[in-house]
XYZ file of C-alpha atoms in Angstrom:
472
model
C 155.787 119.359 262.038
C 156.551 115.722 261.231
C 158.925 114.419 263.897
C 161.375 112.909 261.383
C 161.402 116.138 259.357
C 162.056 118.134 262.501
C 164.913 115.848 263.553
C 166.464 115.784 260.082
C 166.369 119.574 259.929
C 168.096 119.811 263.299
C 170.744 117.284 262.231
C 171.320 118.412 258.652
C 175.061 118.817 259.189
C 175.367 115.255 260.474
C 173.304 113.912 257.546
C 175.327 115.800 254.942
C 178.552 114.541 256.513
C 177.352 110.957 256.149
C 176.525 111.588 252.494
C 179.852 113.368 251.992
C 181.766 110.395 253.391
C 179.823 107.928 251.267
C 180.226 110.081 248.157
C 183.936 110.521 248.822
C 184.405 106.768 249.212
C 182.606 106.175 245.924
C 184.636 108.757 244.003
C 187.929 107.587 245.496
C 187.210 104.010 244.439
C 185.451 104.692 241.134
C 188.348 103.229 239.128
C 187.622 99.878 240.778
C 183.838 100.170 240.645
C 182.146 97.649 238.369
C 181.069 99.103 235.033
C 178.192 96.599 234.804
C 175.640 95.199 237.239
C 176.788 91.621 237.581
C 175.162 89.885 240.563
C 172.315 92.193 241.470
C 169.517 90.705 243.558
C 166.643 91.250 241.141
C 164.077 89.870 243.562
C 165.061 92.459 246.169
C 164.760 95.254 243.623
C 161.299 94.074 242.587
C 159.961 93.718 246.109
C 156.907 95.874 246.690
C 157.861 98.965 248.680
C 155.158 100.282 250.976
C 154.937 104.016 251.617
C 155.778 104.565 255.319
C 152.859 105.902 257.339
C 154.865 108.487 259.288
C 158.189 108.232 257.460
C 161.466 106.687 258.531
C 163.823 109.651 258.648
C 166.701 110.399 256.283
C 169.286 108.160 257.975
C 167.040 105.101 257.814
C 166.119 105.939 254.205
C 169.841 106.019 253.413
C 170.315 102.632 255.070
C 167.561 101.108 252.911
C 168.989 102.767 249.782
C 172.442 101.354 250.540
C 170.997 97.903 251.071
C 168.686 97.862 248.082
C 169.954 100.226 245.391
C 173.580 101.210 246.048
C 174.882 97.835 244.774
C 173.434 98.545 241.301
C 175.203 101.904 240.981
C 177.852 101.271 238.317
C 181.041 103.238 237.747
C 179.603 105.145 234.767
C 181.732 108.171 235.643
C 184.906 106.096 235.772
C 187.856 105.812 233.376
C 186.779 102.629 231.585
C 183.108 103.362 231.000
C 183.352 103.755 227.238
C 179.711 103.111 226.411
C 177.515 105.632 224.586
C 179.430 108.930 224.964
C 179.488 109.257 228.724
C 181.776 111.783 230.365
C 182.755 111.755 233.999
C 182.414 114.607 236.462
C 185.413 116.716 237.396
C 185.893 117.418 241.119
C 185.001 121.078 240.635
C 181.801 120.198 238.749
C 180.738 117.890 241.592
C 181.255 120.767 244.025
C 179.178 123.047 241.799
C 176.468 120.421 241.444
C 176.182 119.964 245.219
C 175.915 123.721 245.691
C 173.266 123.936 242.964
C 171.207 121.506 245.050
C 171.865 123.325 248.312
C 170.923 126.769 246.956
C 167.989 125.291 244.980
C 167.421 128.312 242.726
C 164.828 128.499 239.943
C 167.144 129.943 237.322
C 165.171 132.321 235.145
C 165.749 136.052 235.765
C 168.787 138.323 235.729
C 167.293 141.260 237.626
C 164.590 142.018 240.153
C 164.077 141.340 243.853
C 163.716 137.575 243.731
C 165.937 134.850 242.330
C 168.373 136.358 239.795
C 170.655 133.310 239.499
C 170.341 133.460 235.698
C 173.219 135.950 235.915
C 175.398 132.923 236.719
C 174.103 131.164 233.617
C 174.763 134.244 231.490
C 178.358 134.319 232.674
C 178.783 130.571 232.161
C 177.610 130.618 228.550
C 180.054 133.427 227.839
C 182.839 131.230 229.219
C 181.654 128.380 226.995
C 181.637 130.600 223.921
C 185.265 131.474 224.630
C 186.191 127.832 225.247
C 184.599 126.751 221.961
C 185.843 129.821 220.060
C 182.344 130.851 219.005
C 181.310 134.490 218.498
C 179.168 136.399 220.984
C 176.474 136.669 218.312
C 175.052 133.428 219.741
C 172.427 133.484 222.485
C 172.835 130.466 224.754
C 171.117 128.650 227.573
C 171.242 125.407 229.536
C 168.836 122.507 229.048
C 168.831 118.918 230.294
C 170.672 117.202 227.444
C 171.401 117.038 223.720
C 167.848 115.945 222.951
C 166.368 119.067 224.534
C 169.048 121.238 222.934
C 168.199 119.824 219.502
C 164.512 120.271 220.313
C 165.015 123.919 221.321
C 167.107 124.767 218.262
C 164.806 123.012 215.805
C 161.739 124.599 217.424
C 163.149 128.033 216.601
C 164.104 126.761 213.152
C 160.498 125.635 212.710
C 159.255 129.124 213.609
C 161.767 130.693 211.210
C 160.626 128.438 208.385
C 156.991 129.248 209.083
C 157.692 132.970 208.885
C 159.468 132.411 205.568
C 156.257 130.797 204.349
C 154.080 133.567 205.761
C 152.679 131.770 208.817
C 153.168 131.669 212.582
C 153.581 127.975 213.389
C 153.808 128.620 217.144
C 150.249 129.983 217.030
C 148.716 128.256 214.041
C 150.375 124.862 214.257
C 151.787 122.735 211.460
C 149.560 122.878 208.398
C 152.027 122.166 205.615
C 154.906 119.768 205.073
C 158.300 120.949 206.238
C 161.363 119.773 204.338
C 164.297 118.518 206.455
C 167.591 117.773 204.699
C 170.207 115.652 206.470
C 172.620 112.755 205.946
C 173.410 111.003 209.238
C 171.284 112.567 211.978
C 171.472 111.451 215.591
C 168.395 109.726 217.002
C 167.771 112.716 219.286
C 167.238 114.923 216.237
C 164.767 112.404 214.844
C 162.948 112.395 218.181
C 162.876 116.193 218.169
C 161.294 116.257 214.721
C 158.598 113.942 216.023
C 157.963 116.025 219.144
C 157.784 119.223 217.089
C 155.225 117.800 214.695
C 157.649 118.146 211.794
C 157.650 114.407 211.171
C 160.725 112.262 210.650
C 159.166 110.940 207.436
C 159.670 114.385 205.913
C 163.448 113.961 205.929
C 165.122 114.166 202.540
C 168.141 111.911 202.933
C 171.334 113.316 201.468
C 174.073 111.009 200.255
C 177.263 110.702 202.281
C 180.754 111.334 200.977
C 182.460 108.335 199.402
C 185.144 106.309 201.145
C 183.768 105.046 204.471
C 182.226 108.404 205.356
C 179.116 109.576 207.203
C 179.435 113.241 206.245
C 177.078 115.086 203.904
C 177.951 114.832 200.214
C 177.965 118.557 199.456
C 177.292 118.170 195.733
C 174.275 115.956 196.412
C 173.097 118.454 199.030
C 173.118 121.289 196.496
C 171.370 119.147 193.905
C 168.579 118.435 196.385
C 168.369 122.115 197.326
C 167.880 122.994 193.650
C 165.047 120.444 193.416
C 163.190 122.398 196.121
C 162.997 125.310 193.649
C 163.489 128.066 196.230
C 161.412 126.457 199.006
C 162.815 127.148 202.473
C 164.002 124.148 204.490
C 165.895 123.035 207.592
C 169.342 121.450 207.309
C 170.554 119.219 210.143
C 174.283 118.635 209.916
C 176.695 116.694 212.108
C 179.553 117.928 214.219
C 180.692 114.396 214.953
C 178.525 111.399 214.045
C 178.000 108.754 216.715
C 179.626 105.760 215.046
C 182.671 107.281 213.382
C 182.753 110.924 214.568
C 182.568 112.234 211.027
C 182.109 115.974 210.484
C 180.189 117.672 207.730
C 182.132 120.247 205.726
C 180.987 123.397 207.530
C 182.945 125.739 205.294
C 181.311 124.303 202.175
C 177.864 124.437 203.782
C 178.416 128.059 204.804
C 179.019 128.901 201.136
C 175.724 127.202 200.222
C 174.025 129.289 202.899
C 175.146 132.421 201.073
C 173.302 131.202 197.981
C 170.187 129.536 199.407
C 167.647 130.229 202.139
C 167.631 127.622 204.915
C 167.923 127.152 208.673
C 171.243 125.490 209.427
C 171.410 123.441 212.613
C 174.553 121.593 213.753
C 174.348 118.717 216.205
C 177.800 118.903 217.806
C 176.841 117.225 221.078
C 180.357 115.982 221.794
C 182.254 116.710 218.581
C 182.022 120.441 219.194
C 184.724 120.081 221.839
C 187.187 119.456 219.003
C 187.387 123.254 219.113
C 189.473 122.845 222.301
C 192.057 120.643 220.615
C 195.385 121.889 219.295
C 195.366 119.251 216.557
C 191.694 118.813 215.633
C 190.071 122.242 215.934
C 189.971 122.436 212.115
C 187.080 119.953 212.196
C 184.689 122.684 213.329
C 185.965 125.481 211.101
C 182.987 127.357 209.726
C 180.479 126.215 212.353
C 180.106 129.784 213.550
C 177.968 130.477 210.448
C 175.240 128.064 211.570
C 171.926 129.374 212.879
C 171.921 126.977 215.822
C 174.250 124.471 217.492
C 173.788 121.718 220.073
C 176.549 121.001 222.606
C 176.208 118.440 225.393
C 178.138 119.371 228.538
C 177.742 116.085 230.393
C 179.808 114.503 227.690
C 183.216 116.081 227.037
C 182.901 119.009 229.436
C 182.763 116.329 232.150
C 180.017 117.776 234.334
C 177.201 115.724 235.934
C 173.930 114.946 234.204
C 171.716 116.884 233.235
C 173.620 119.553 231.319
C 173.606 120.698 227.709
C 173.617 124.044 225.940
C 171.802 125.429 222.920
C 173.461 128.110 220.793
C 171.034 130.154 218.667
C 171.979 133.290 216.770
C 171.018 136.396 218.740
C 169.191 137.788 215.699
C 166.462 135.151 216.184
C 165.535 136.154 219.729
C 162.064 137.266 218.714
C 161.459 133.871 217.079
C 162.523 132.204 220.325
C 160.069 134.320 222.277
C 157.291 133.531 219.810
C 158.058 129.844 220.256
C 158.519 129.622 224.029
C 156.908 132.702 225.613
C 154.973 132.019 228.804
C 152.282 134.298 227.407
C 149.564 133.840 230.031
C 151.605 135.238 232.935
C 151.157 139.057 232.850
C 153.228 139.561 236.007
C 156.310 138.596 233.984
C 156.019 141.729 231.836
C 157.400 142.311 228.345
C 159.847 139.442 227.610
C 162.173 141.778 225.719
C 162.325 144.303 228.554
C 162.271 141.809 231.428
C 164.518 138.941 230.423
C 163.480 135.556 231.732
C 164.775 132.232 230.444
C 161.299 130.702 230.553
C 160.476 132.780 227.471
C 163.447 131.378 225.558
C 163.404 127.623 226.215
C 160.959 124.780 226.978
C 161.080 124.699 230.787
C 159.235 127.043 233.135
C 161.004 125.763 236.236
C 164.652 124.835 236.032
C 167.575 123.952 238.228
C 170.781 126.002 238.322
C 172.271 123.705 235.667
C 175.015 126.163 234.795
C 176.752 126.098 238.175
C 178.655 122.781 237.763
C 179.910 123.987 234.373
C 180.899 127.389 235.811
C 182.904 125.725 238.582
C 184.684 123.381 236.188
C 185.458 126.057 233.608
C 186.816 128.387 236.265
C 188.776 125.610 237.978
C 190.544 124.178 234.917
C 190.309 126.815 232.195
C 191.204 126.577 228.501
C 194.415 124.641 229.067
C 192.736 122.133 231.355
C 190.077 121.299 228.793
C 192.540 121.265 225.937
C 194.483 118.630 227.846
C 191.367 116.544 228.563
C 190.263 116.625 224.922
C 193.694 115.992 223.405
C 194.443 113.136 225.811
C 191.138 111.445 225.010
C 191.907 111.790 221.309
C 195.317 110.215 221.852
C 193.795 107.303 223.810
C 191.325 106.679 220.993
C 194.144 106.710 218.426
C 196.222 104.350 220.567
C 193.308 101.969 221.102
C 192.540 102.062 217.390
C 196.161 101.247 216.569
C 196.092 98.214 218.869
C 192.947 96.980 217.125
C 194.356 97.646 213.666
C 197.478 95.601 214.468
C 195.650 92.730 216.152
C 194.931 89.250 214.827
C 191.316 89.123 216.010
C 189.863 92.619 215.609
C 189.581 95.232 212.890
C 188.428 98.830 212.637
C 185.158 99.508 210.867
C 186.151 103.130 210.230
C 189.177 105.365 210.727
C 189.621 106.860 214.202
C 188.809 110.488 213.432
C 188.518 111.898 216.935
C 187.558 110.108 220.155
C 185.428 107.100 219.209
C 186.668 103.710 218.038
C 184.260 101.587 215.985
C 185.461 98.016 215.506
C 184.428 94.392 215.024
C 185.901 90.896 214.857
C 188.389 90.508 212.028
C 186.847 87.293 210.691
C 183.648 88.287 208.856
C 182.418 84.705 209.224
C 182.214 85.273 212.987
C 179.699 88.129 212.924
C 177.372 86.114 215.152
C 180.090 86.074 217.822
C 180.292 89.888 218.113
C 177.363 90.063 220.522
C 178.716 87.202 222.660
C 182.136 88.825 222.791
C 180.728 92.171 223.933
C 178.445 90.572 226.518
C 181.317 88.633 228.078
C 183.553 91.696 227.972
C 180.985 93.905 229.704
C 180.219 91.163 232.222
C 183.749 91.438 233.557
C 182.735 94.758 235.099
C 186.148 96.141 234.089
C 184.961 98.038 231.016
C 181.706 98.946 229.323
C 181.212 99.449 225.575
C 178.098 99.582 223.420
C 177.006 97.561 220.382
C 176.439 99.162 217.010
C 175.810 98.303 213.381
C 177.900 100.034 210.757
C 178.693 99.375 207.111
C 176.793 96.068 207.108
C 178.708 94.832 210.146
C 177.812 94.222 213.756
C 180.293 96.238 215.734
C 181.402 97.672 219.050
C 181.850 101.344 219.998
C 184.312 102.701 222.524
C 184.022 106.435 223.244
C 186.775 108.311 225.085
C 185.498 111.415 226.880
C 186.451 110.896 230.526
C 189.060 113.086 232.237
C 190.267 110.097 234.298
C 191.101 107.697 231.451
C 194.803 106.829 231.196
C 197.159 104.842 229.004
C 197.065 102.037 231.562
C 193.295 101.717 231.022
C 193.849 101.241 227.283
C 196.341 98.457 227.813
C 194.271 96.790 230.537
C 191.143 96.697 228.373
C 192.938 95.458 225.267
C 194.542 92.619 227.231
C 191.109 91.735 228.564
C 189.668 91.737 225.035
C 192.321 89.272 223.933
C 191.469 86.994 226.853
C 187.768 87.064 226.021
C 188.196 86.432 222.298
C 190.427 83.440 223.087
C 187.726 82.017 225.367
C 184.939 82.190 222.792
C 186.894 80.875 219.796
């Protein structure tokens, strides 16, 4: 046995204690951690790293990591990282994530003599259904992120559509054009269409509602459905658009579903957590009638990457198997009699992704998540109000849930938006992302972190006022 491997095995407790202390220091100081890499030594990062002949041992590897890479680890899980839609990680989810690594299960089966850790996943998805107030008629599973959840859901939708047209796409491949109707899809849905061979160019773009909206115009949707003259199609709708967190009218769409034949997929990566809110749960009313739903757990559930869930109606299990079955492995048996997740989703080998979510759901419960969601909504509203009342900034859209989309008030200074954001992010005190909305360059701030407080809102707004004064 390699000498370093032997020594590391003998000293695993010591090594894990070192990592625990370093991890604890990071988490305890994450509020002060820079949100951007400011003075990284690029030359050091680009230096050619030789593969050690006999290894260096874990402790020496950690020393090199701390010297070379640790300085570029930003506080992306902290309270003022408002870029993209990036949640933090609750303490309980970190504990669950560490244990998922320690136990190192390949989560597939629920019975047998080997690894049956999928029973944990089965319990976790039931907890999520209760949290999100969705019926048990959905079959659920964990994947790496919203992109793979959208991919999984749309893959089953593709198989459904093929069967409606009298063909088995999983076996025969795409031979005819598939119609996709949508208004404001997320880029991950577009990517999924490409990966599935459905083609993003086959999208029929539906108008959005009038009045600074991104939601599907229901009347235009029905008019386009009628033009298809009974042809089956896939509808991708939004449970919270990225720029303005707009929601399609699920109740109206559910009525259309009673009249017409289509696969209804909802991308509710972060907006689905509106179901937890006392004041905003109405935004997802009717989503239970969809055929499939995407929810991203490493956003508002605040568990570590990589964690998302697909929800597909139980009645389509056979379509899932037709799409994902690991058909050349006879030792796995009949997929309906011997349940195994590898027959229901893209991956054959998979980490125990559900465990961090299980820990966090059990630790904080319905009330805990209601508080996280409602507080984030209140911070977004407060931040939006400060912008609305300011002399230098203006909202590009109403604050509907947890994201604030804004720009500089003076339209003649559109070229300064990028400079403003760059200087703001370079402070390392906050991180936001650029966007383009309604013919304006803008900035997005997304509130999904359990740690964010009212003090963070005030601190960032004061900083924004300092920066805008500097560049004027």
